[in-house]
């Protein structure tokens, strides 16, 4: 029999006879299933909220469209209440601002339950209307800070934090146990090298981890309702990242075991590696970035509120507004329109033009911090892997910024539909309700490339394996 396969067989017989493998495998499988159910529940609540708000919006717009079709020539329809509703439904200003506000959700991807990322931190829906865009974006719901600090027990958490511990528990004594049980001399008398023994045993444990990853990934399809035709490639990428991250920890184990120390020493060093790479270094980097590259969102939000509360004279805001939009200037029929409407839109646009550069500076600071994290991710495999998971699931900070860019474009299209009618004093028709701009969120997750992040993990793995290979030859 092939030496490699013989080592695998003997290792399997030894592990299967003990309770450790069964206990650890059972606990890990339970943790994986719980993570899938937790992610499904969390995202399910958000989907239910989105579905309800979408239904409410459709009901509201259908009601406005119905009132817009009211036949006011009939005496029965000329009651004050009916005429008021008809007037609102035919007014472009009323539908654009107080009545027809549009619901724009950040629809979760099918892989969002696997890695919840920032979906608990950032708003996943907004209401947009004719007011200043940044005023609407910086009005957020309150969240529980204690809950945010605890985080979520999703599948990404299991892979990044718990799977290394499982691998350590199965591997810390894979060579030292032979010496402690008195079988090391017998083992070395066989025609095998230390390299063959260590790499075969580590490969066997990695195969167990791979089997677990594949099982949970397969179970995720029915549990989370993943459409393989649409998201099968994303799920495969998710699995690939998990496997490469496991290989990295296999490299850590090879490097530590190659020093041929006692089981207690190996366990202590491996747990120390886990603590440093998964907990300590990411926390230290966060603290360093907080000091070296501070980002104060509260100050920006206060500037938004202060800017929005300022009131400039009509002539001050209207003159530059008409210079930017000469098609909206109709001096001959000024008396036909509410004189407050035009300054309202002019002030809102002035607010956005003033705050736009400030928001861009804020986003540039966030991007600069993320770039710094990417530079350090060579030494932060856990952060690197979690970022890959969040990008694939569409739950990263970058995905949220892309969502904001999309709703900013939609806000412009929404206003562009109504403003010509407002400034020309045109009434909405029932057909206009069928032509309202429709919101369609486009996720960036399908086009995300994981190869750069995987390269960092693979290079780290090769360095560790190379160290182990060199030490085992001494």
PDB file of N, CA and C in Angstrom, residues 26 53 71 87 98 102 119 121 139 190 290 292 365 367 472:
ATOM      1  N   UNK A  26     -19.144  16.790  16.039  1.00  0.00           N
ATOM      2  CA  UNK A  26     -20.543  17.064  16.372  1.00  0.00           C
ATOM      3  C   UNK A  26     -20.769  18.515  16.743  1.00  0.00           C
ATOM      4  N   UNK A  53     -42.688  47.098   3.403  1.00  0.00           N
ATOM      5  CA  UNK A  53     -42.558  48.486   2.972  1.00  0.00           C
ATOM      6  C   UNK A  53     -42.812  48.624   1.471  1.00  0.00           C
ATOM      7  N   UNK A  71     -63.028  61.346 -11.924  1.00  0.00           N
ATOM      8  CA  UNK A  71     -63.782  62.189 -12.862  1.00  0.00           C
ATOM      9  C   UNK A  71     -64.431  63.325 -12.086  1.00  0.00           C
ATOM     10  N   UNK A  87     -56.605  66.764  -6.078  1.00  0.00           N
ATOM     11  CA  UNK A  87     -55.617  67.829  -6.270  1.00  0.00           C
ATOM     12  C   UNK A  87     -54.213  67.349  -5.896  1.00  0.00           C
ATOM     13  N   UNK A  98     -44.294  65.358  -0.333  1.00  0.00           N
ATOM     14  CA  UNK A  98     -44.890  64.786   0.882  1.00  0.00           C
ATOM     15  C   UNK A  98     -45.666  63.491   0.682  1.00  0.00           C
ATOM     16  N   UNK A 102     -40.330  57.685  -2.325  1.00  0.00           N
ATOM     17  CA  UNK A 102     -40.006  56.377  -2.882  1.00  0.00           C
ATOM     18  C   UNK A 102     -39.143  55.567  -1.923  1.00  0.00           C
ATOM     19  N   UNK A 119     -24.507  44.653   7.453  1.00  0.00           N
ATOM     20  CA  UNK A 119     -25.951  44.848   7.298  1.00  0.00           C
ATOM     21  C   UNK A 119     -26.623  45.227   8.610  1.00  0.00           C
ATOM     22  N   UNK A 121     -25.051  47.326  10.695  1.00  0.00           N
ATOM     23  CA  UNK A 121     -24.498  48.632  11.045  1.00  0.00           C
ATOM     24  C   UNK A 121     -25.054  49.749  10.173  1.00  0.00           C
ATOM     25  N   UNK A 139     -30.055  60.750   7.915  1.00  0.00           N
ATOM     26  CA  UNK A 139     -31.082  60.521   8.918  1.00  0.00           C
ATOM     27  C   UNK A 139     -31.245  59.027   9.060  1.00  0.00           C
ATOM     28  N   UNK A 190      10.263   2.606  10.570  1.00  0.00           N
ATOM     29  CA  UNK A 190       9.607   2.299   9.310  1.00  0.00           C
ATOM     30  C   UNK A 190      10.239   3.119   8.174  1.00  0.00           C
ATOM     31  N   UNK A 290      -7.571  54.274  14.315  1.00  0.00           N
ATOM     32  CA  UNK A 290      -8.452  55.250  14.966  1.00  0.00           C
ATOM     33  C   UNK A 290      -7.686  56.512  15.334  1.00  0.00           C
ATOM     34  N   UNK A 292      -4.359  57.273  13.963  1.00  0.00           N
ATOM     35  CA  UNK A 292      -3.597  57.800  12.834  1.00  0.00           C
ATOM     36  C   UNK A 292      -4.469  58.276  11.678  1.00  0.00           C
ATOM     37  N   UNK A 365     -11.563  59.530   3.001  1.00  0.00           N
ATOM     38  CA  UNK A 365     -10.888  59.132   4.241  1.00  0.00           C
ATOM     39  C   UNK A 365     -11.191  57.680   4.583  1.00  0.00           C
ATOM     40  N   UNK A 367     -12.001  55.344   2.391  1.00  0.00           N
ATOM     41  CA  UNK A 367     -11.290  54.526   1.408  1.00  0.00           C
ATOM     42  C   UNK A 367      -9.805  54.432   1.730  1.00  0.00           C
ATOM     43  N   UNK A 472      11.840  19.976   9.351  1.00  0.00           N
ATOM     44  CA  UNK A 472      11.669  18.519   9.451  1.00  0.00           C
ATOM     45  C   UNK A 472      12.808  17.761   8.781  1.00  0.00           C
TER      46      UNK A 472
END
